[in-house]
Every structure is written in C-alpha cells, then in structure tokens.
Amino acid sequence: MVMKISALTLSSCSGKKFPPDFKFGAATAAYQVEGAWNVSDKAASIWDTFTHNNPTMIADGSSGDVACDSYNLWETDIQLAKDMGLHFYRFSISWPRLLPNGFANKISEDGTRYYNNLIDGLLANGIEPLVTLYHWDLPQNLQDLGGMTNPLLAEWFGAYSRVAFTLFGDRVKTWATFNEPVSICGLTYETGYIAPGIYSPGIGSYICAKNLMMAHATSYRIYDKEFRAKYNGKVGIVNNHVWYAPYSSEYEDLTYLARQLGFIYSHPIYSKTGGWPPSVEGIIAKNSEEEGYPTSRLPKFTAEEIEFVKGTADYYGMNLYTSRLVREANNSTFFLWPTNGDLDLNLDLLADPSWEVGLDWLVIHPPGIRAQLNLIREEFGDVEIIVTENGFSTSSDELDDVTRIQYLRDYLEQVLLAITEDGVNVTGYTAWSLLDNFEWNSGYTSKFGLVRVNFTDPFRSRTPRASAEYYADVIRHHSL
Ligand code: PNW
C-alpha cells in the first residue's frame, strides 16, 4: 500500500478544470467567530469556561468573548463570501446558544433567530449552508455531567440534532455531526491542553471515542428516520487526517498501523465490517491486559452497536493540513501532539527536513492531500469525499499573503490530480478560513483568514487579503 501511494505520478495541471459540479467553499466555527458569548439566554460552553479560567493556556491570554463579532456582523460575512463567489459556507451551530440548558427542553428564540438569519441570508445570496453541529463548544452543564465521557451523550446529542434538523432542515441540505473526533477526544484527553482541560491519556480519549461514535450514529439515524424523506439532505462527519509516510523502509508496517489509527473514527462508519480497526483494537487490548486492566481501555462495541454505527454517513468529510513521517518513538518529543493511540502504538511523528515549515505544526507537503484522498478510497471504496478544511496560517497581519496563495494553489492542484488522474470522488473543497479568528490555544496570534480581521478595532473591520482575490479567481474560472 505504501508503495502504491508514493508511486503516484505528479503531472502539472494548470489550466485543467475542476468537474462542473465541483463546489468551493470556506469555513468557520461558532466559538472562533461569533463572540456574544453571554448575550440573551446563551449559556456557557466549555470554551467559555476554559478561556476564562485558564488564560495562561491561550498564547495571548485571549478568549472568544467577542472574536470576530459575527453574531452581529453576519451580514458582512455573507457579503465577503458572496464577493469571493463561494458556492457554500461551512459554519457551526453553538449548542449552548440554541439550547441554553444543553437539553432539548428549552429552545432559545434568540439562537433560532440568529441561525435563521444566517441561513436565509446565505441562500438569498446563492450560497449553500454546510452546517456542523458540534465544533468543540459543548454546553458547560453537560460537561459537569461528564460531557463526552458520559454514555448519555448519544441521547443528548441526538435530541440537539433533532432540534437543529427540525428548525433548519428545510434549508440546510448538508450536515456534519462532529468536527474532528481526533481533536475532541484525542487532543483533548491525551494532552489536557484544550477545553475542558482534563488530562486522561489512553482512558478518557477512548471512552470519548466510543461515545462520540454512538452519538454520531444516533444523530444520523434520527435524520434518516424522521427527516430524509422530507428534506433529502446529507449527513456526515468530519475527520482530520495527517498524511503519514514511513520515515524509512523499516517503518512500513508501523506506518500501516498509524494510518489505521488515523481511521479509528472512520472504520466504525465507513468500513464493510464496522467496529474499530482490528489491528489497532488488538494492540490497545493487549497493552491494557499487560497493564493489568480487566478490560481494554478502548471500550468494545457490541455486535448490535457495530451495526448501529456502520453505514451512518452520506459523505466523508476530510480536513487535511499537513503530513508526517512515522517511526518508532525513542523517547524523543512529539513534533505533532500525541493524539489517540499514538502512545499505545509507540509512534514518533516527524516532519521531513525538506518540507517547508509554516506556523507551529503546519508543515507544508501538498502531495499528502492527494495521497490521503487515495488512501480513503482504497480503504472504504468510492465514497463521496468533501475536503471540509484546508488552509494556512501566518503570524503576521500581511494583506499580500503570497505564502498562503502558494499553499492553496499547490494543495488545490493535488486535489485536482486526485480527481482527474486518480478518479477519486471528491465533490468539494473548503478553505479554512473565511476570516482570521480565535485559533484555540494560539488565540489571535495565528491567522488563517482569507480575510484579515482587525481585532483591536471595536468594529472588527474586515479586509480581504490577496488570497481572497486568488481564491475568487479559481472559483470564477473553475480551474487553477
Ligand atoms: C482544525 N493537525 O483543527 C479545526 O477544525 C479548526 O477549528 C482550526 O481552527 C483549524 O483546524 C486550524 O488549526 C486542526 O494537527 C487541529 O493536523 C490539528 C490539526 C489540523 C487541524
């Protein structure tokens, strides 16, 4: 498998067109852009609590209290999206804005009005909404009950999904349940660095993984049963992938395992057999036994649960920014933070010295996106894939962002090759992000925006960068 991918031919494709129905979009997430953290009846999310209580965990000590103020400036955002010619805009719903109790017994009128305005405004301008239900901002009161580690998550998330499908399903035709389980479970519990700030490596991360799979499937099945016939939309999940290549030929088997680990949240949904990837499940079970645990730290699925989760996606959402080389850990520090299972697999993930390094973890390696798209097809067949995030960050405020343009061009070229040369069924591409925004632990110091936001201006003025012009041009010509 390793050989097949790396043997792909690289041909240049400038001027080559994307398929006629291919769609271009840009993305944001509620906590990163909305602000208005406590207006009306909105309740606190785990990110409100985390930033307020742990400012030292955020590079500039900031929070998303105001962020881009998109709660008030949504019309400006729509205009920016329209000026770029976006076919769709991916945003997320804040669970505690829509359901201030976390539970579905009370629906916020203010939250409903806000998302109705945004959705209607987009559609009036010919832009489709692609809506993520969960982009990391869990209601704090549900966290107090265990959050992602409480098996009732499936029930809570199912009820929240039903409210969102009921209110907005007539106009929203593409839904994503969770954004990046690997961040929600892996990054969260393996490091304790992000909200809710709980460190539980190899335990919390795996409990979360199982509950998240069940919650996703519950949401999908609710849509299937109660809404599909009426609305005929699509429901999927967004997985973050890092392209893994062997550090040297002796690590090909380990690289295979790393890739299987990368599919820990996909295998239960997209594989023919369902359940956890068997190789990875076996290793974690063996480690757990040797450590004296009576059961595996990775909770098992029952046969019934395997069937319940299997097949619960209408498309494959893929976020991809970067690549790594895989070798066995030798007590060195991780270049990429440890996520689910890296420790169980004894993985060391490094950047190739020849790859250009962007900000922090964002090492540039465009062929990685083509290779990962091919790998998904190899693993799961001809599933429809939407690139739900890809983008580049800088620490500077520059408007003439030539490095971002180069990054977008080179990654888009690889997506195009995956479609035209390899025949992978990729139907859309989403730039992260429409706007500079609250970049989690990096606060406002890491800028991903096609559009610059002035965070010292109380009006949060927005100025499109050169990359916005470039992207508009790609969209207009439907080619590079
Ligand atoms: C995504 N990696 O997270 C999130 O969905 C966004 O909210 C975030 O702003 C964006 O990427 C940029 O960071 C990622 O290590 C976390 O490859 C980690 C990785 C990629 C994306």
mmCIF file of N, CA, C and O in Angstrom, residues 229-318:
data_model
loop_
_atom_site.group_PDB
_atom_site.id
_atom_site.type_symbol
_atom_site.label_atom_id
_atom_site.label_comp_id
_atom_site.label_asym_id
_atom_site.label_seq_id
_atom_site.Cartn_x
_atom_site.Cartn_y
_atom_site.Cartn_z
ATOM 1 N N ALA A 229 -36.837 11.749 4.139
ATOM 2 C CA ALA A 229 -37.880 11.705 3.106
ATOM 3 C C ALA A 229 -38.370 13.112 2.769
ATOM 4 O O ALA A 229 -38.602 13.443 1.617
ATOM 5 N N LYS A 230 -38.476 13.941 3.803
ATOM 6 C CA LYS A 230 -38.951 15.320 3.634
ATOM 7 C C LYS A 230 -37.894 16.218 2.993
ATOM 8 O O LYS A 230 -38.185 17.007 2.118
ATOM 9 N N TYR A 231 -36.679 16.111 3.482
ATOM 10 C CA TYR A 231 -35.663 17.116 3.139
ATOM 11 C C TYR A 231 -34.578 16.629 2.198
ATOM 12 O O TYR A 231 -33.872 17.435 1.602
ATOM 13 N N ASN A 232 -34.389 15.318 2.141
ATOM 14 C CA ASN A 232 -33.452 14.758 1.176
ATOM 15 C C ASN A 232 -32.040 15.348 1.260
ATOM 16 O O ASN A 232 -31.409 15.631 0.246
ATOM 17 N N GLY A 233 -31.558 15.554 2.486
ATOM 18 C CA GLY A 233 -30.209 16.105 2.663
ATOM 19 C C GLY A 233 -29.179 15.025 2.930
ATOM 20 O O GLY A 233 -29.457 13.825 2.803
ATOM 21 N N LYS A 234 -27.963 15.467 3.262
ATOM 22 C CA LYS A 234 -26.855 14.550 3.559
ATOM 23 C C LYS A 234 -26.333 14.808 4.962
ATOM 24 O O LYS A 234 -26.235 15.967 5.378
ATOM 25 N N VAL A 235 -25.982 13.724 5.642
ATOM 26 C CA VAL A 235 -25.371 13.844 6.963
ATOM 27 C C VAL A 235 -24.060 13.073 6.949
ATOM 28 O O VAL A 235 -24.005 11.928 6.493
ATOM 29 N N GLY A 236 -23.016 13.706 7.423
ATOM 30 C CA GLY A 236 -21.710 13.045 7.503
ATOM 31 C C GLY A 236 -20.972 13.482 8.750
ATOM 32 O O GLY A 236 -21.553 14.094 9.657
ATOM 33 N N ILE A 237 -19.688 13.161 8.786
ATOM 34 C CA ILE A 237 -18.837 13.527 9.919
ATOM 35 C C ILE A 237 -17.528 14.035 9.329
ATOM 36 O O ILE A 237 -17.162 13.643 8.219
ATOM 37 N N VAL A 238 -16.855 14.910 10.061
ATOM 38 C CA VAL A 238 -15.602 15.499 9.563
ATOM 39 C C VAL A 238 -14.417 14.922 10.327
ATOM 40 O O VAL A 238 -14.316 15.082 11.545
ATOM 41 N N ASN A 239 -13.551 14.246 9.609
ATOM 42 C CA ASN A 239 -12.346 13.705 10.236
ATOM 43 C C ASN A 239 -11.110 14.493 9.825
ATOM 44 O O ASN A 239 -10.967 14.851 8.668
ATOM 45 N N ASN A 240 -10.247 14.754 10.803
ATOM 46 C CA ASN A 240 -8.971 15.371 10.466
ATOM 47 C C ASN A 240 -7.966 14.268 10.149
ATOM 48 O O ASN A 240 -7.832 13.313 10.905
ATOM 49 N N HIS A 241 -7.290 14.402 9.009
ATOM 50 C CA HIS A 241 -6.228 13.467 8.686
ATOM 51 C C HIS A 241 -4.909 14.176 8.504
ATOM 52 O O HIS A 241 -4.857 15.333 8.069
ATOM 53 N N VAL A 242 -3.859 13.460 8.867
ATOM 54 C CA VAL A 242 -2.488 13.880 8.598
ATOM 55 C C VAL A 242 -1.948 12.771 7.701
ATOM 56 O O VAL A 242 -2.148 11.596 8.007
ATOM 57 N N TRP A 243 -1.348 13.126 6.581
ATOM 58 C CA TRP A 243 -0.798 12.076 5.728
ATOM 59 C C TRP A 243 0.458 11.507 6.392
ATOM 60 O O TRP A 243 1.358 12.249 6.777
ATOM 61 N N TYR A 244 0.479 10.180 6.564
ATOM 62 C CA TYR A 244 1.614 9.513 7.191
ATOM 63 C C TYR A 244 2.412 8.743 6.148
ATOM 64 O O TYR A 244 1.870 7.917 5.418
ATOM 65 N N ALA A 245 3.717 8.980 6.096
ATOM 66 C CA ALA A 245 4.608 8.217 5.233
ATOM 67 C C ALA A 245 5.710 7.627 6.117
ATOM 68 O O ALA A 245 6.016 8.173 7.179
ATOM 69 N N PRO A 246 6.280 6.497 5.703
ATOM 70 C CA PRO A 246 7.314 5.897 6.552
ATOM 71 C C PRO A 246 8.587 6.753 6.591
ATOM 72 O O PRO A 246 8.994 7.289 5.574
ATOM 73 N N TYR A 247 9.188 6.858 7.759
ATOM 74 C CA TYR A 247 10.440 7.593 7.943
ATOM 75 C C TYR A 247 11.539 6.913 7.134
ATOM 76 O O TYR A 247 12.363 7.554 6.510
ATOM 77 N N SER A 248 11.514 5.568 7.169
ATOM 78 C CA SER A 248 12.396 4.789 6.295
ATOM 79 C C SER A 248 11.701 3.449 6.069
ATOM 80 O O SER A 248 10.708 3.146 6.730
ATOM 81 N N SER A 249 12.245 2.636 5.147
ATOM 82 C CA SER A 249 11.507 1.444 4.729
ATOM 83 C C SER A 249 11.242 0.486 5.887
ATOM 84 O O SER A 249 10.265 -0.257 5.866
ATOM 85 N N GLU A 250 12.051 0.526 6.919
ATOM 86 C CA GLU A 250 11.810 -0.398 8.038
ATOM 87 C C GLU A 250 10.532 -0.050 8.813
ATOM 88 O O GLU A 250 10.086 -0.835 9.648
ATOM 89 N N TYR A 251 9.962 1.128 8.544
ATOM 90 C CA TYR A 251 8.767 1.540 9.285
ATOM 91 C C TYR A 251 7.479 1.437 8.474
ATOM 92 O O TYR A 251 6.494 2.087 8.776
ATOM 93 N N GLU A 252 7.499 0.609 7.415
ATOM 94 C CA GLU A 252 6.281 0.494 6.609
ATOM 95 C C GLU A 252 5.135 -0.163 7.371
ATOM 96 O O GLU A 252 3.986 0.260 7.246
ATOM 97 N N ASP A 253 5.438 -1.172 8.160
ATOM 98 C CA ASP A 253 4.373 -1.819 8.935
ATOM 99 C C ASP A 253 3.808 -0.856 9.978
ATOM 100 O O ASP A 253 2.593 -0.801 10.198
ATOM 101 N N LEU A 254 4.710 -0.126 10.615
ATOM 102 C CA LEU A 254 4.269 0.831 11.624
ATOM 103 C C LEU A 254 3.432 1.944 10.980
ATOM 104 O O LEU A 254 2.454 2.418 11.556
ATOM 105 N N THR A 255 3.822 2.330 9.760
ATOM 106 C CA THR A 255 3.065 3.357 9.043
ATOM 107 C C THR A 255 1.669 2.850 8.721
ATOM 108 O O THR A 255 0.683 3.588 8.827
ATOM 109 N N TYR A 256 1.575 1.569 8.353
ATOM 110 C CA TYR A 256 0.258 0.981 8.114
ATOM 111 C C TYR A 256 -0.603 1.115 9.381
ATOM 112 O O TYR A 256 -1.765 1.522 9.319
ATOM 113 N N LEU A 257 -0.009 0.811 10.528
ATOM 114 C CA LEU A 257 -0.758 0.918 11.789
ATOM 115 C C LEU A 257 -1.149 2.363 12.088
ATOM 116 O O LEU A 257 -2.262 2.644 12.538
ATOM 117 N N ALA A 258 -0.223 3.288 11.828
ATOM 118 C CA ALA A 258 -0.525 4.706 12.074
ATOM 119 C C ALA A 258 -1.710 5.143 11.224
ATOM 120 O O ALA A 258 -2.587 5.882 11.682
ATOM 121 N N ARG A 259 -1.748 4.661 9.975
ATOM 122 C CA ARG A 259 -2.869 5.026 9.092
ATOM 123 C C ARG A 259 -4.167 4.401 9.582
ATOM 124 O O ARG A 259 -5.237 5.017 9.515
ATOM 125 N N GLN A 260 -4.091 3.173 10.076
ATOM 126 C CA GLN A 260 -5.282 2.534 10.646
ATOM 127 C C GLN A 260 -5.765 3.317 11.866
ATOM 128 O O GLN A 260 -6.955 3.510 12.065
ATOM 129 N N LEU A 261 -4.800 3.762 12.664
ATOM 130 C CA LEU A 261 -5.143 4.583 13.821
ATOM 131 C C LEU A 261 -5.827 5.870 13.362
ATOM 132 O O LEU A 261 -6.787 6.334 13.982
ATOM 133 N N GLY A 262 -5.338 6.425 12.262
ATOM 134 C CA GLY A 262 -5.953 7.630 11.691
ATOM 135 C C GLY A 262 -7.397 7.377 11.274
ATOM 136 O O GLY A 262 -8.186 8.316 11.142
ATOM 137 N N PHE A 263 -7.746 6.110 11.071
ATOM 138 C CA PHE A 263 -9.112 5.748 10.667
ATOM 139 C C PHE A 263 -9.954 5.255 11.848
ATOM 140 O O PHE A 263 -11.025 4.672 11.642
ATOM 141 N N ILE A 264 -9.462 5.506 13.069
ATOM 142 C CA ILE A 264 -10.187 4.936 14.220
ATOM 143 C C ILE A 264 -11.635 5.456 14.286
ATOM 144 O O ILE A 264 -12.538 4.734 14.688
ATOM 145 N N TYR A 265 -11.877 6.679 13.832
ATOM 146 C CA TYR A 265 -13.235 7.241 13.839
ATOM 147 C C TYR A 265 -13.940 7.080 12.489
ATOM 148 O O TYR A 265 -15.043 7.599 12.302
ATOM 149 N N SER A 266 -13.291 6.467 11.526
ATOM 150 C CA SER A 266 -13.910 6.261 10.219
ATOM 151 C C SER A 266 -14.300 4.807 10.032
ATOM 152 O O SER A 266 -15.354 4.512 9.461
ATOM 153 N N HIS A 267 -13.428 3.919 10.504
ATOM 154 C CA HIS A 267 -13.658 2.491 10.306
ATOM 155 C C HIS A 267 -15.035 2.041 10.806
ATOM 156 O O HIS A 267 -15.749 1.309 10.104
ATOM 157 N N PRO A 268 -15.455 2.505 12.013
ATOM 158 C CA PRO A 268 -16.765 2.067 12.501
ATOM 159 C C PRO A 268 -17.910 2.487 11.567
ATOM 160 O O PRO A 268 -18.929 1.822 11.505
ATOM 161 N N ILE A 269 -17.719 3.582 10.831
ATOM 162 C CA ILE A 269 -18.783 4.145 9.995
ATOM 163 C C ILE A 269 -18.685 3.685 8.539
ATOM 164 O O ILE A 269 -19.673 3.309 7.931
ATOM 165 N N TYR A 270 -17.483 3.740 7.974
ATOM 166 C CA TYR A 270 -17.342 3.588 6.520
ATOM 167 C C TYR A 270 -16.882 2.198 6.058
ATOM 168 O O TYR A 270 -16.947 1.908 4.870
ATOM 169 N N SER A 271 -16.373 1.376 6.978
ATOM 170 C CA SER A 271 -15.872 0.071 6.525
ATOM 171 C C SER A 271 -17.031 -0.911 6.336
ATOM 172 O O SER A 271 -18.126 -0.701 6.867
ATOM 173 N N LYS A 272 -16.764 -1.982 5.610
ATOM 174 C CA LYS A 272 -17.807 -3.001 5.387
ATOM 175 C C LYS A 272 -18.090 -3.790 6.649
ATOM 176 O O LYS A 272 -19.200 -4.250 6.870
ATOM 177 N N THR A 273 -17.040 -3.956 7.480
ATOM 178 C CA THR A 273 -17.200 -4.794 8.667
ATOM 179 C C THR A 273 -17.630 -4.000 9.889
ATOM 180 O O THR A 273 -18.176 -4.552 10.834
ATOM 181 N N GLY A 274 -17.371 -2.689 9.921
ATOM 182 C CA GLY A 274 -17.708 -1.855 11.073
ATOM 183 C C GLY A 274 -16.764 -2.078 12.239
ATOM 184 O O GLY A 274 -15.826 -2.881 12.163
ATOM 185 N N GLY A 275 -17.017 -1.374 13.326
ATOM 186 C CA GLY A 275 -16.194 -1.521 14.528
ATOM 187 C C GLY A 275 -14.837 -0.839 14.394
ATOM 188 O O GLY A 275 -14.502 -0.280 13.351
ATOM 189 N N TRP A 276 -14.052 -0.932 15.462
ATOM 190 C CA TRP A 276 -12.716 -0.328 15.457
ATOM 191 C C TRP A 276 -11.825 -1.031 14.447
ATOM 192 O O TRP A 276 -12.025 -2.227 14.183
ATOM 193 N N PRO A 277 -10.810 -0.337 13.912
ATOM 194 C CA PRO A 277 -9.855 -1.035 13.041
ATOM 195 C C PRO A 277 -9.235 -2.184 13.841
ATOM 196 O O PRO A 277 -8.666 -1.949 14.918
ATOM 197 N N PRO A 278 -9.371 -3.438 13.368
ATOM 198 C CA PRO A 278 -8.981 -4.595 14.178
ATOM 199 C C PRO A 278 -7.527 -4.553 14.659
ATOM 200 O O PRO A 278 -7.248 -4.908 15.806
ATOM 201 N N SER A 279 -6.598 -4.094 13.806
ATOM 202 C CA SER A 279 -5.188 -4.086 14.205
ATOM 203 C C SER A 279 -4.982 -3.188 15.422
ATOM 204 O O SER A 279 -4.320 -3.564 16.398
ATOM 205 N N VAL A 280 -5.578 -2.019 15.375
ATOM 206 C CA VAL A 280 -5.408 -1.044 16.451
ATOM 207 C C VAL A 280 -6.136 -1.513 17.715
ATOM 208 O O VAL A 280 -5.615 -1.443 18.832
ATOM 209 N N GLU A 281 -7.341 -2.049 17.519
ATOM 210 C CA GLU A 281 -8.118 -2.546 18.668
ATOM 211 C C GLU A 281 -7.333 -3.642 19.398
ATOM 212 O O GLU A 281 -7.290 -3.678 20.632
ATOM 213 N N GLY A 282 -6.683 -4.489 18.594
ATOM 214 C CA GLY A 282 -5.909 -5.586 19.172
ATOM 215 C C GLY A 282 -4.729 -5.083 20.001
ATOM 216 O O GLY A 282 -4.467 -5.585 21.103
ATOM 217 N N ILE A 283 -4.021 -4.110 19.486
ATOM 218 C CA ILE A 283 -2.855 -3.578 20.205
ATOM 219 C C ILE A 283 -3.267 -2.937 21.528
ATOM 220 O O ILE A 283 -2.654 -3.166 22.577
ATOM 221 N N ILE A 284 -4.353 -2.164 21.487
ATOM 222 C CA ILE A 284 -4.789 -1.484 22.716
ATOM 223 C C ILE A 284 -5.274 -2.518 23.741
ATOM 224 O O ILE A 284 -4.987 -2.402 24.934
ATOM 225 N N ALA A 285 -5.963 -3.545 23.256
ATOM 226 C CA ALA A 285 -6.435 -4.599 24.173
ATOM 227 C C ALA A 285 -5.247 -5.305 24.827
ATOM 228 O O ALA A 285 -5.243 -5.569 26.034
ATOM 229 N N LYS A 286 -4.232 -5.601 24.030
ATOM 230 C CA LYS A 286 -3.046 -6.300 24.541
ATOM 231 C C LYS A 286 -2.303 -5.419 25.559
ATOM 232 O O LYS A 286 -1.929 -5.879 26.640
ATOM 233 N N ASN A 287 -2.098 -4.153 25.206
ATOM 234 C CA ASN A 287 -1.442 -3.237 26.143
ATOM 235 C C ASN A 287 -2.215 -3.157 27.458
ATOM 236 O O ASN A 287 -1.630 -3.217 28.542
ATOM 237 N N SER A 288 -3.542 -3.037 27.328
ATOM 238 C CA SER A 288 -4.381 -2.893 28.526
ATOM 239 C C SER A 288 -4.224 -4.114 29.435
ATOM 240 O O SER A 288 -4.098 -3.984 30.659
ATOM 241 N N GLU A 289 -4.227 -5.284 28.801
ATOM 242 C CA GLU A 289 -4.109 -6.520 29.583
ATOM 243 C C GLU A 289 -2.768 -6.566 30.313
ATOM 244 O O GLU A 289 -2.700 -6.863 31.506
ATOM 245 N N GLU A 290 -1.707 -6.218 29.581
ATOM 246 C CA GLU A 290 -0.377 -6.229 30.200
ATOM 247 C C GLU A 290 -0.265 -5.228 31.341
ATOM 248 O O GLU A 290 0.502 -5.413 32.277
ATOM 249 N N GLU A 291 -1.054 -4.172 31.246
ATOM 250 C CA GLU A 291 -1.036 -3.156 32.308
ATOM 251 C C GLU A 291 -1.960 -3.533 33.461
ATOM 252 O O GLU A 291 -2.089 -2.778 34.431
ATOM 253 N N GLY A 292 -2.625 -4.680 33.345
ATOM 254 C CA GLY A 292 -3.452 -5.173 34.441
ATOM 255 C C GLY A 292 -4.899 -4.725 34.422
ATOM 256 O O GLY A 292 -5.632 -4.926 35.389
ATOM 257 N N TYR A 293 -5.323 -4.097 33.324
ATOM 258 C CA TYR A 293 -6.735 -3.705 33.244
ATOM 259 C C TYR A 293 -7.593 -4.937 32.954
ATOM 260 O O TYR A 293 -7.211 -5.768 32.117
ATOM 261 N N PRO A 294 -8.739 -5.033 33.607
ATOM 262 C CA PRO A 294 -9.598 -6.195 33.359
ATOM 263 C C PRO A 294 -10.243 -6.171 31.973
ATOM 264 O O PRO A 294 -10.626 -7.208 31.441
ATOM 265 N N THR A 295 -10.401 -4.962 31.394
ATOM 266 C CA THR A 295 -10.938 -4.858 30.036
ATOM 267 C C THR A 295 -10.084 -3.854 29.276
ATOM 268 O O THR A 295 -9.322 -3.098 29.878
ATOM 269 N N SER A 296 -10.242 -3.833 27.966
ATOM 270 C CA SER A 296 -9.454 -2.903 27.163
ATOM 271 C C SER A 296 -9.793 -1.463 27.518
ATOM 272 O O SER A 296 -10.959 -1.138 27.777
ATOM 273 N N ARG A 297 -8.779 -0.604 27.485
ATOM 274 C CA ARG A 297 -9.026 0.819 27.707
ATOM 275 C C ARG A 297 -9.877 1.412 26.587
ATOM 276 O O ARG A 297 -10.508 2.440 26.750
ATOM 277 N N LEU A 298 -9.851 0.766 25.421
ATOM 278 C CA LEU A 298 -10.728 1.187 24.316
ATOM 279 C C LEU A 298 -12.022 0.393 24.429
ATOM 280 O O LEU A 298 -12.047 -0.820 24.163
ATOM 281 N N PRO A 299 -13.141 1.040 24.844
ATOM 282 C CA PRO A 299 -14.375 0.277 25.065
ATOM 283 C C PRO A 299 -14.805 -0.457 23.798
ATOM 284 O O PRO A 299 -14.744 0.083 22.701
ATOM 285 N N LYS A 300 -15.237 -1.689 23.992
ATOM 286 C CA LYS A 300 -15.702 -2.525 22.873
ATOM 287 C C LYS A 300 -17.066 -2.052 22.376
ATOM 288 O O LYS A 300 -17.828 -1.466 23.125
ATOM 289 N N PHE A 301 -17.334 -2.366 21.106
ATOM 290 C CA PHE A 301 -18.694 -2.244 20.586
ATOM 291 C C PHE A 301 -19.348 -3.612 20.700
ATOM 292 O O PHE A 301 -18.709 -4.631 20.403
ATOM 293 N N THR A 302 -20.626 -3.667 21.073
ATOM 294 C CA THR A 302 -21.355 -4.924 20.961
ATOM 295 C C THR A 302 -21.681 -5.145 19.477
ATOM 296 O O THR A 302 -21.599 -4.208 18.673
ATOM 297 N N ALA A 303 -22.095 -6.376 19.143
ATOM 298 C CA ALA A 303 -22.440 -6.680 17.750
ATOM 299 C C ALA A 303 -23.550 -5.749 17.269
ATOM 300 O O ALA A 303 -23.554 -5.271 16.136
ATOM 301 N N GLU A 304 -24.472 -5.466 18.160
ATOM 302 C CA GLU A 304 -25.600 -4.592 17.828
ATOM 303 C C GLU A 304 -25.116 -3.160 17.581
ATOM 304 O O GLU A 304 -25.569 -2.482 16.652
ATOM 305 N N GLU A 305 -24.201 -2.715 18.418
ATOM 306 C CA GLU A 305 -23.659 -1.353 18.261
ATOM 307 C C GLU A 305 -22.867 -1.226 16.954
ATOM 308 O O GLU A 305 -22.907 -0.187 16.291
ATOM 309 N N ILE A 306 -22.158 -2.279 16.601
ATOM 310 C CA ILE A 306 -21.402 -2.248 15.334
ATOM 311 C C ILE A 306 -22.363 -1.982 14.171
ATOM 312 O O ILE A 306 -22.121 -1.132 13.326
ATOM 313 N N GLU A 307 -23.492 -2.685 14.183
ATOM 314 C CA GLU A 307 -24.493 -2.499 13.120
ATOM 315 C C GLU A 307 -25.118 -1.108 13.180
ATOM 316 O O GLU A 307 -25.417 -0.509 12.150
ATOM 317 N N PHE A 308 -25.316 -0.627 14.389
ATOM 318 C CA PHE A 308 -25.951 0.685 14.583
ATOM 319 C C PHE A 308 -25.090 1.813 13.998
ATOM 320 O O PHE A 308 -25.601 2.776 13.430
ATOM 321 N N VAL A 309 -23.770 1.685 14.122
ATOM 322 C CA VAL A 309 -22.867 2.765 13.680
ATOM 323 C C VAL A 309 -22.496 2.610 12.202
ATOM 324 O O VAL A 309 -22.312 3.595 11.488
ATOM 325 N N LYS A 310 -22.430 1.357 11.760
ATOM 326 C CA LYS A 310 -21.980 1.081 10.387
ATOM 327 C C LYS A 310 -22.887 1.751 9.346
ATOM 328 O O LYS A 310 -24.109 1.681 9.447
ATOM 329 N N GLY A 311 -22.256 2.403 8.375
ATOM 330 C CA GLY A 311 -23.024 2.967 7.253
ATOM 331 C C GLY A 311 -23.699 4.296 7.547
ATOM 332 O O GLY A 311 -24.521 4.760 6.752
ATOM 333 N N THR A 312 -23.367 4.916 8.694
ATOM 334 C CA THR A 312 -24.085 6.134 9.057
ATOM 335 C C THR A 312 -23.411 7.402 8.525
ATOM 336 O O THR A 312 -23.066 8.309 9.294
ATOM 337 N N ALA A 313 -23.183 7.476 7.232
ATOM 338 C CA ALA A 313 -22.678 8.730 6.641
ATOM 339 C C ALA A 313 -23.010 8.739 5.158
ATOM 340 O O ALA A 313 -22.925 7.716 4.480
ATOM 341 N N ASP A 314 -23.379 9.914 4.679
ATOM 342 C CA ASP A 314 -23.707 10.080 3.256
ATOM 343 C C ASP A 314 -22.530 10.654 2.475
ATOM 344 O O ASP A 314 -22.578 10.752 1.258
ATOM 345 N N TYR A 315 -21.489 11.086 3.193
ATOM 346 C CA TYR A 315 -20.266 11.551 2.550
ATOM 347 C C TYR A 315 -19.142 11.476 3.581
ATOM 348 O O TYR A 315 -19.408 11.267 4.776
ATOM 349 N N TYR A 316 -17.906 11.633 3.116
ATOM 350 C CA TYR A 316 -16.745 11.600 4.009
ATOM 351 C C TYR A 316 -16.159 13.012 4.068
ATOM 352 O O TYR A 316 -15.675 13.529 3.050
ATOM 353 N N GLY A 317 -16.244 13.665 5.225
ATOM 354 C CA GLY A 317 -15.642 14.987 5.388
ATOM 355 C C GLY A 317 -14.189 14.825 5.796
ATOM 356 O O GLY A 317 -13.902 14.144 6.781
ATOM 357 N N MET A 318 -13.301 15.436 5.035
ATOM 358 C CA MET A 318 -11.873 15.315 5.359
ATOM 359 C C MET A 318 -11.232 16.688 5.553
ATOM 360 O O MET A 318 -11.239 17.509 4.647
#
